[in-house]
């Protein structure tokens, strides 16, 4: 395993982390036994950076992770998030009518205790605000998070899907170690201003969905997904966007074949190549995909490779939005 520093700290995180959401939420049927085996395999591979959130399965994901985290506490740098709440305590995809966002200091105090209890630990390594609450100044949210650091309940602070202005304001209240935002070959919004901002402040970028939610597997078929699978609702998987992306990935897969790797490995290698301050967290609940992801660390991309990838992307511009309109309303505040 290769390691990268978290922000300006001396924390060494695996260059590829593990997104745990799909083990309990949004991606079809759960498999506790298989997920636990995947978490244990992550330890074997040296993947020490695990990502969860209190909303994933309404706490179920934190409880699942705790079964492997607690007996291996010294081997895992655990990140979790707060903010999304369910109106009727039934877990549903973020951005639906069933969720709302709460970045209030009052909720933060309660949320952290709930997460600590579910995880079975005394201190969370990295605690994110899952979004920026448009109704509460970011300074108030981060001020309450900073109190958790003083109390020893949290070690480092992070934001998710925040705008450059919010990142700067937040960092002025307390150092922000990481920004988690969607970043992949198909989602490059952060390249406009956000990446510049985090680099100026010494903040790591943590890309989630670096494989475009399975699109780069070249085998994503909505008909094979569970009826409640989150990916069925995404604009990118609908109509003309779906056709565009299927053609894009088909061309991309030919390039991967020339590189003697899988499309997934090539897509992940591209994210890794964007800078040593970038630590992607591809999600999976299966060991075979976890092992495939790690193989991306061995792929070296030349300038010619990078140019060829850009040419493929430019050939198929009709990618589609990454989220529904409702979910996008909470992005980049």
CSV table of C-alpha atoms in Angstrom, one decimal:
chain,number,residue,atom,x,y,z
A,1,UNK,CA,0.0,0.0,0.0
A,2,UNK,CA,1.1,3.5,-0.7
A,3,UNK,CA,0.3,6.3,1.7
A,4,UNK,CA,-0.5,10.0,1.5
A,5,UNK,CA,-0.6,12.8,4.1
A,6,UNK,CA,-3.8,14.2,5.4
A,7,UNK,CA,-3.6,17.9,4.7
A,8,UNK,CA,-0.7,19.4,6.6
A,9,UNK,CA,-0.8,16.8,9.3
A,10,UNK,CA,1.6,13.9,9.7
A,11,UNK,CA,-1.3,11.4,9.4
A,12,UNK,CA,-0.4,8.7,6.8
A,13,UNK,CA,-3.6,7.5,5.1
A,14,UNK,CA,-3.8,4.8,2.5
A,15,UNK,CA,-3.7,6.4,-1.0
A,16,UNK,CA,-6.9,4.6,-1.7
A,17,UNK,CA,-9.5,4.7,1.1
A,18,UNK,CA,-12.7,2.6,1.5
A,19,UNK,CA,-16.1,4.2,1.1
A,20,UNK,CA,-18.5,2.0,3.3
A,21,UNK,CA,-21.9,3.5,2.4
A,22,UNK,CA,-22.9,0.8,0.0
A,23,UNK,CA,-22.5,-1.9,2.7
A,24,UNK,CA,-25.7,-0.6,4.4
A,25,UNK,CA,-27.4,2.0,2.2
A,26,UNK,CA,-28.5,3.0,-1.3
A,27,UNK,CA,-26.9,0.2,-3.4
A,28,UNK,CA,-29.3,-2.7,-3.1
A,29,UNK,CA,-29.4,-5.6,-0.7
A,30,UNK,CA,-27.0,-5.7,2.3
A,31,UNK,CA,-24.7,-8.5,3.1
A,32,UNK,CA,-23.3,-8.2,6.6
A,33,UNK,CA,-21.1,-11.3,6.4
A,34,UNK,CA,-19.6,-10.2,3.0
A,35,UNK,CA,-19.1,-6.6,4.2
A,36,UNK,CA,-17.3,-7.7,7.3
A,37,UNK,CA,-15.0,-9.9,5.2
A,38,UNK,CA,-14.4,-6.9,2.9
A,39,UNK,CA,-13.5,-4.7,5.9
A,40,UNK,CA,-11.1,-7.4,7.2
A,41,UNK,CA,-9.5,-7.7,3.7
A,42,UNK,CA,-9.0,-3.9,3.7
A,43,UNK,CA,-6.9,-4.3,6.8
A,44,UNK,CA,-4.9,-7.0,5.1
A,45,UNK,CA,-4.3,-4.7,2.1
A,46,UNK,CA,-3.2,-1.8,4.3
A,47,UNK,CA,-6.3,0.3,3.6
A,48,UNK,CA,-6.5,2.3,6.9
A,49,UNK,CA,-8.8,5.1,5.8
A,50,UNK,CA,-12.5,4.2,6.1
A,51,UNK,CA,-15.4,6.5,5.4
A,52,UNK,CA,-18.9,6.3,6.7
A,53,UNK,CA,-21.7,8.7,7.8
A,54,UNK,CA,-24.5,8.7,10.4
A,55,UNK,CA,-27.2,8.8,7.6
A,56,UNK,CA,-26.0,5.6,5.9
A,57,UNK,CA,-28.7,3.2,6.8
A,58,UNK,CA,-29.7,5.6,9.6
A,59,UNK,CA,-26.7,4.6,11.7
A,60,UNK,CA,-26.6,1.0,10.5
A,61,UNK,CA,-23.3,1.5,8.6
A,62,UNK,CA,-21.5,2.9,11.7
A,63,UNK,CA,-22.7,-0.1,13.7
A,64,UNK,CA,-21.6,-2.5,11.0
A,65,UNK,CA,-18.1,-1.0,10.8
A,66,UNK,CA,-17.7,-1.0,14.6
A,67,UNK,CA,-17.6,-4.9,14.5
A,68,UNK,CA,-14.2,-4.7,12.8
A,69,UNK,CA,-13.1,-1.2,13.9
A,70,UNK,CA,-13.2,-1.8,17.6
A,71,UNK,CA,-10.9,-4.8,17.7
A,72,UNK,CA,-8.6,-3.1,15.2
A,73,UNK,CA,-8.8,0.5,16.5
A,74,UNK,CA,-5.1,1.2,16.1
A,75,UNK,CA,-5.1,0.1,12.4
A,76,UNK,CA,-8.0,2.4,11.2
A,77,UNK,CA,-8.3,6.1,10.6
A,78,UNK,CA,-12.1,6.4,10.7
A,79,UNK,CA,-14.1,9.3,9.2
A,80,UNK,CA,-17.8,9.9,9.6
A,81,UNK,CA,-20.2,12.7,8.8
A,82,UNK,CA,-23.2,14.4,10.4
A,83,UNK,CA,-26.0,16.7,9.1
A,84,UNK,CA,-28.6,14.7,7.1
A,85,UNK,CA,-31.6,13.8,9.2
A,86,UNK,CA,-34.6,11.7,8.4
A,87,UNK,CA,-38.1,13.2,8.9
A,88,UNK,CA,-39.7,9.9,9.8
A,89,UNK,CA,-36.6,8.0,10.9
A,90,UNK,CA,-36.7,5.9,7.7
A,91,UNK,CA,-33.5,5.9,5.7
A,92,UNK,CA,-33.7,7.1,2.2
A,93,UNK,CA,-31.3,8.5,-0.4
A,94,UNK,CA,-30.1,12.1,0.4
A,95,UNK,CA,-32.0,14.8,-1.5
A,96,UNK,CA,-35.3,13.0,-1.2
A,97,UNK,CA,-38.3,14.6,0.5
A,98,UNK,CA,-37.6,12.3,3.5
A,99,UNK,CA,-34.4,14.1,4.4
A,100,UNK,CA,-33.4,17.5,5.6
A,101,UNK,CA,-30.0,19.0,6.6
A,102,UNK,CA,-29.2,20.3,10.1
A,103,UNK,CA,-25.9,21.9,10.7
A,104,UNK,CA,-26.9,23.5,14.0
A,105,UNK,CA,-24.6,23.5,17.0
A,106,UNK,CA,-27.4,21.8,19.0
A,107,UNK,CA,-27.6,18.9,16.6
A,108,UNK,CA,-23.8,18.5,16.3
A,109,UNK,CA,-23.6,17.9,20.0
A,110,UNK,CA,-26.2,15.1,19.8
A,111,UNK,CA,-25.0,13.7,16.5
A,112,UNK,CA,-21.4,13.1,17.6
A,113,UNK,CA,-22.5,11.2,20.7
A,114,UNK,CA,-24.7,9.0,18.6
A,115,UNK,CA,-21.9,8.3,16.2
A,116,UNK,CA,-19.4,7.6,18.9
A,117,UNK,CA,-21.8,5.1,20.5
A,118,UNK,CA,-22.6,3.3,17.3
A,119,UNK,CA,-18.9,3.1,16.3
A,120,UNK,CA,-18.0,1.9,19.8
A,121,UNK,CA,-15.0,4.3,20.1
A,122,UNK,CA,-14.0,7.3,22.2
A,123,UNK,CA,-12.7,9.6,19.4
A,124,UNK,CA,-13.5,10.1,15.7
A,125,UNK,CA,-10.4,10.7,13.6
A,126,UNK,CA,-12.1,12.9,11.0
A,127,UNK,CA,-15.5,14.4,11.5
A,128,UNK,CA,-17.2,16.0,8.5
A,129,UNK,CA,-20.1,18.3,8.0
A,130,UNK,CA,-21.9,16.3,5.4
A,131,UNK,CA,-23.0,19.5,3.6
A,132,UNK,CA,-23.1,23.2,4.4
A,133,UNK,CA,-26.4,24.3,6.0
A,134,UNK,CA,-27.7,27.2,3.9
A,135,UNK,CA,-29.6,28.5,6.9
A,136,UNK,CA,-26.8,28.6,9.4
A,137,UNK,CA,-23.5,30.5,9.1
A,138,UNK,CA,-20.6,28.0,8.4
A,139,UNK,CA,-18.7,29.7,11.2
A,140,UNK,CA,-21.3,28.6,13.7
A,141,UNK,CA,-21.2,25.0,12.5
A,142,UNK,CA,-17.5,24.8,12.5
A,143,UNK,CA,-17.3,26.6,15.8
A,144,UNK,CA,-19.4,23.8,17.3
A,145,UNK,CA,-17.2,21.2,15.6
A,146,UNK,CA,-14.1,22.8,17.0
A,147,UNK,CA,-15.5,22.4,20.5
A,148,UNK,CA,-15.5,18.6,19.9
A,149,UNK,CA,-11.8,18.7,19.1
A,150,UNK,CA,-11.2,20.5,22.4
A,151,UNK,CA,-13.3,17.9,24.2
A,152,UNK,CA,-11.2,15.1,22.6
A,153,UNK,CA,-14.2,13.6,20.8
A,154,UNK,CA,-12.9,14.4,17.4
A,155,UNK,CA,-9.3,14.8,16.1
A,156,UNK,CA,-9.6,16.5,12.7
A,157,UNK,CA,-12.4,18.4,11.0
A,158,UNK,CA,-13.7,18.2,7.4
A,159,UNK,CA,-16.3,19.6,5.1
A,160,UNK,CA,-18.2,18.0,2.2
A,161,UNK,CA,-19.4,19.6,-1.0
A,162,UNK,CA,-18.6,23.1,0.3
A,163,UNK,CA,-18.0,26.2,-1.9
A,164,UNK,CA,-14.6,28.0,-1.9
A,165,UNK,CA,-16.1,30.8,0.2
A,166,UNK,CA,-17.4,28.4,2.8
A,167,UNK,CA,-14.1,26.6,2.9
A,168,UNK,CA,-12.2,29.8,3.5
A,169,UNK,CA,-14.6,30.9,6.3
A,170,UNK,CA,-14.5,27.6,8.0
A,171,UNK,CA,-10.8,27.3,7.9
A,172,UNK,CA,-10.5,30.7,9.6
A,173,UNK,CA,-12.5,29.3,12.6
A,174,UNK,CA,-10.6,26.0,12.8
A,175,UNK,CA,-8.1,24.2,10.5
A,176,UNK,CA,-10.0,22.1,8.0
A,177,UNK,CA,-8.0,18.9,7.2
A,178,UNK,CA,-10.1,17.5,4.4
A,179,UNK,CA,-12.8,18.4,1.8
A,180,UNK,CA,-14.9,15.5,0.6
A,181,UNK,CA,-16.4,16.2,-2.8
A,182,UNK,CA,-17.5,14.1,-5.8
A,183,UNK,CA,-14.6,13.9,-8.2
A,184,UNK,CA,-14.1,11.6,-11.1
A,185,UNK,CA,-13.5,11.6,-14.9
A,186,UNK,CA,-17.2,12.5,-15.3
A,187,UNK,CA,-17.5,14.9,-12.4
A,188,UNK,CA,-14.8,17.6,-12.5
A,189,UNK,CA,-16.5,20.6,-10.9
A,190,UNK,CA,-13.8,20.9,-8.2
A,191,UNK,CA,-11.3,21.8,-10.9
A,192,UNK,CA,-12.8,25.2,-11.4
A,193,UNK,CA,-12.1,26.9,-8.1
A,194,UNK,CA,-12.3,24.4,-5.2
A,195,UNK,CA,-9.1,22.5,-5.9
A,196,UNK,CA,-7.2,25.7,-6.0
A,197,UNK,CA,-8.7,26.8,-2.8
A,198,UNK,CA,-8.0,23.7,-0.8
A,199,UNK,CA,-4.4,23.6,-2.1
A,200,UNK,CA,-3.8,27.1,-1.0
A,201,UNK,CA,-5.0,26.2,2.5
A,202,UNK,CA,-3.2,22.8,2.7
A,203,UNK,CA,-6.4,20.8,2.7
A,204,UNK,CA,-6.6,17.3,1.3
A,205,UNK,CA,-9.3,16.6,-1.3
A,206,UNK,CA,-11.2,13.3,-0.7
A,207,UNK,CA,-13.0,12.3,-3.8
A,208,UNK,CA,-16.1,10.1,-3.3
A,209,UNK,CA,-17.7,8.3,-6.3
A,210,UNK,CA,-14.3,8.4,-8.1
A,211,UNK,CA,-15.6,5.6,-10.4
A,212,UNK,CA,-18.8,7.5,-11.3
A,213,UNK,CA,-20.9,5.1,-9.2
A,214,UNK,CA,-20.0,2.1,-11.2
A,215,UNK,CA,-20.2,3.5,-14.7
A,216,UNK,CA,-16.6,2.8,-15.3
A,217,UNK,CA,-17.1,-0.9,-14.5
A,218,UNK,CA,-18.4,-1.1,-18.1
A,219,UNK,CA,-21.0,-3.5,-16.8
A,220,UNK,CA,-23.5,-1.3,-15.1
A,221,UNK,CA,-27.0,-2.4,-16.1
A,222,UNK,CA,-30.0,-0.8,-14.4
A,223,UNK,CA,-32.1,-3.8,-15.1
A,224,UNK,CA,-29.9,-5.9,-12.9
A,225,UNK,CA,-30.0,-3.5,-9.9
A,226,UNK,CA,-32.4,-3.8,-7.0
A,227,UNK,CA,-35.6,-1.7,-7.3
A,228,UNK,CA,-34.4,0.6,-4.5
A,229,UNK,CA,-30.8,1.0,-5.8
A,230,UNK,CA,-29.9,4.7,-5.7
A,231,UNK,CA,-28.3,4.6,-9.2
A,232,UNK,CA,-31.7,4.0,-10.9
A,233,UNK,CA,-32.6,7.6,-10.1
A,234,UNK,CA,-29.5,9.4,-11.4
A,235,UNK,CA,-29.8,11.5,-14.5
A,236,UNK,CA,-26.6,10.1,-15.9
A,237,UNK,CA,-28.2,6.7,-16.2
A,238,UNK,CA,-31.3,7.9,-18.1
A,239,UNK,CA,-32.1,8.3,-21.8
A,240,UNK,CA,-29.6,10.1,-24.0
A,241,UNK,CA,-27.2,10.5,-21.1
A,242,UNK,CA,-27.1,6.8,-20.6
A,243,UNK,CA,-26.4,6.2,-24.3
A,244,UNK,CA,-23.6,8.8,-24.3
A,245,UNK,CA,-22.0,7.3,-21.2
A,246,UNK,CA,-22.1,3.8,-22.5
A,247,UNK,CA,-20.3,4.8,-25.7
A,248,UNK,CA,-17.8,6.9,-23.6
A,249,UNK,CA,-17.0,3.9,-21.3
A,250,UNK,CA,-16.7,1.5,-24.3
A,251,UNK,CA,-14.0,3.7,-25.8
A,252,UNK,CA,-12.4,4.1,-22.4
A,253,UNK,CA,-12.4,0.4,-21.9
A,254,UNK,CA,-10.4,-0.1,-25.1
A,255,UNK,CA,-7.7,2.2,-23.7
A,256,UNK,CA,-7.7,0.3,-20.5
A,257,UNK,CA,-7.2,-2.9,-22.4
A,258,UNK,CA,-4.2,-1.4,-24.1
A,259,UNK,CA,-2.8,-0.5,-20.7
A,260,UNK,CA,-3.4,-4.1,-19.5
A,261,UNK,CA,-5.8,-3.0,-16.7
A,262,UNK,CA,-9.5,-2.8,-16.1
A,263,UNK,CA,-11.5,0.3,-16.8
A,264,UNK,CA,-12.1,0.8,-13.1
A,265,UNK,CA,-8.3,0.7,-12.4
A,266,UNK,CA,-7.6,3.2,-15.2
A,267,UNK,CA,-10.4,5.6,-14.0
A,268,UNK,CA,-9.0,5.4,-10.4
A,269,UNK,CA,-5.4,5.8,-11.6
A,270,UNK,CA,-6.5,9.0,-13.3
A,271,UNK,CA,-7.9,10.4,-10.0
A,272,UNK,CA,-4.7,9.4,-8.2
A,273,UNK,CA,-2.6,11.1,-10.8
A,274,UNK,CA,-4.2,14.5,-10.2
A,275,UNK,CA,-2.0,15.1,-7.1
A,276,UNK,CA,-0.6,13.5,-3.9
A,277,UNK,CA,-3.0,15.7,-1.9
A,278,UNK,CA,-5.9,13.7,-3.3
A,279,UNK,CA,-7.1,10.5,-1.6
A,280,UNK,CA,-10.1,8.8,-3.3
A,281,UNK,CA,-12.5,6.6,-1.4
A,282,UNK,CA,-14.1,4.2,-3.9
A,283,UNK,CA,-16.9,2.3,-2.2
A,284,UNK,CA,-17.5,-1.4,-2.4
A,285,UNK,CA,-18.9,-4.2,-0.3
A,286,UNK,CA,-17.1,-7.0,-2.1
A,287,UNK,CA,-13.5,-8.2,-1.7
A,288,UNK,CA,-12.9,-8.7,-5.4
A,289,UNK,CA,-13.7,-5.1,-6.2
A,290,UNK,CA,-11.6,-3.9,-3.3
A,291,UNK,CA,-8.6,-5.8,-4.6
A,292,UNK,CA,-9.2,-4.5,-8.1
A,293,UNK,CA,-9.2,-1.0,-6.8
A,294,UNK,CA,-5.9,-1.4,-5.1
A,295,UNK,CA,-4.4,-2.5,-8.4
A,296,UNK,CA,-4.8,1.1,-9.6
A,297,UNK,CA,-1.8,2.1,-7.5
A,298,UNK,CA,0.5,0.3,-9.9
A,299,UNK,CA,-0.7,2.1,-13.0
A,300,UNK,CA,1.5,4.9,-14.3
A,301,UNK,CA,-0.1,7.4,-16.7
A,302,UNK,CA,2.0,9.2,-19.3
A,303,UNK,CA,1.1,12.6,-20.7
A,304,UNK,CA,0.0,10.8,-23.8
A,305,UNK,CA,-2.4,8.7,-21.8
A,306,UNK,CA,-3.8,11.7,-20.1
A,307,UNK,CA,-4.3,13.4,-23.4
A,308,UNK,CA,-6.0,10.4,-24.9
A,309,UNK,CA,-8.4,10.2,-21.9
A,310,UNK,CA,-9.3,13.9,-22.4
A,311,UNK,CA,-10.0,13.3,-26.1
A,312,UNK,CA,-12.4,10.4,-25.2
A,313,UNK,CA,-14.2,12.7,-22.7
A,314,UNK,CA,-14.5,15.5,-25.3
A,315,UNK,CA,-15.9,13.1,-27.8
A,316,UNK,CA,-18.9,12.3,-25.6
A,317,UNK,CA,-19.9,15.5,-23.7
A,318,UNK,CA,-23.6,14.7,-23.0
A,319,UNK,CA,-22.7,13.1,-19.6
A,320,UNK,CA,-25.7,14.4,-17.6
A,321,UNK,CA,-26.0,15.7,-14.0
A,322,UNK,CA,-24.5,13.7,-11.2
A,323,UNK,CA,-27.5,14.2,-8.9
A,324,UNK,CA,-31.2,15.0,-9.0
A,325,UNK,CA,-32.1,18.6,-8.8
A,326,UNK,CA,-33.1,18.2,-5.2
A,327,UNK,CA,-29.8,16.8,-4.2
A,328,UNK,CA,-27.8,19.3,-6.2
A,329,UNK,CA,-29.5,22.1,-4.2
A,330,UNK,CA,-27.3,21.3,-1.2
A,331,UNK,CA,-24.0,21.3,-3.2
A,332,UNK,CA,-21.5,24.1,-3.3
A,333,UNK,CA,-22.8,26.3,-0.5
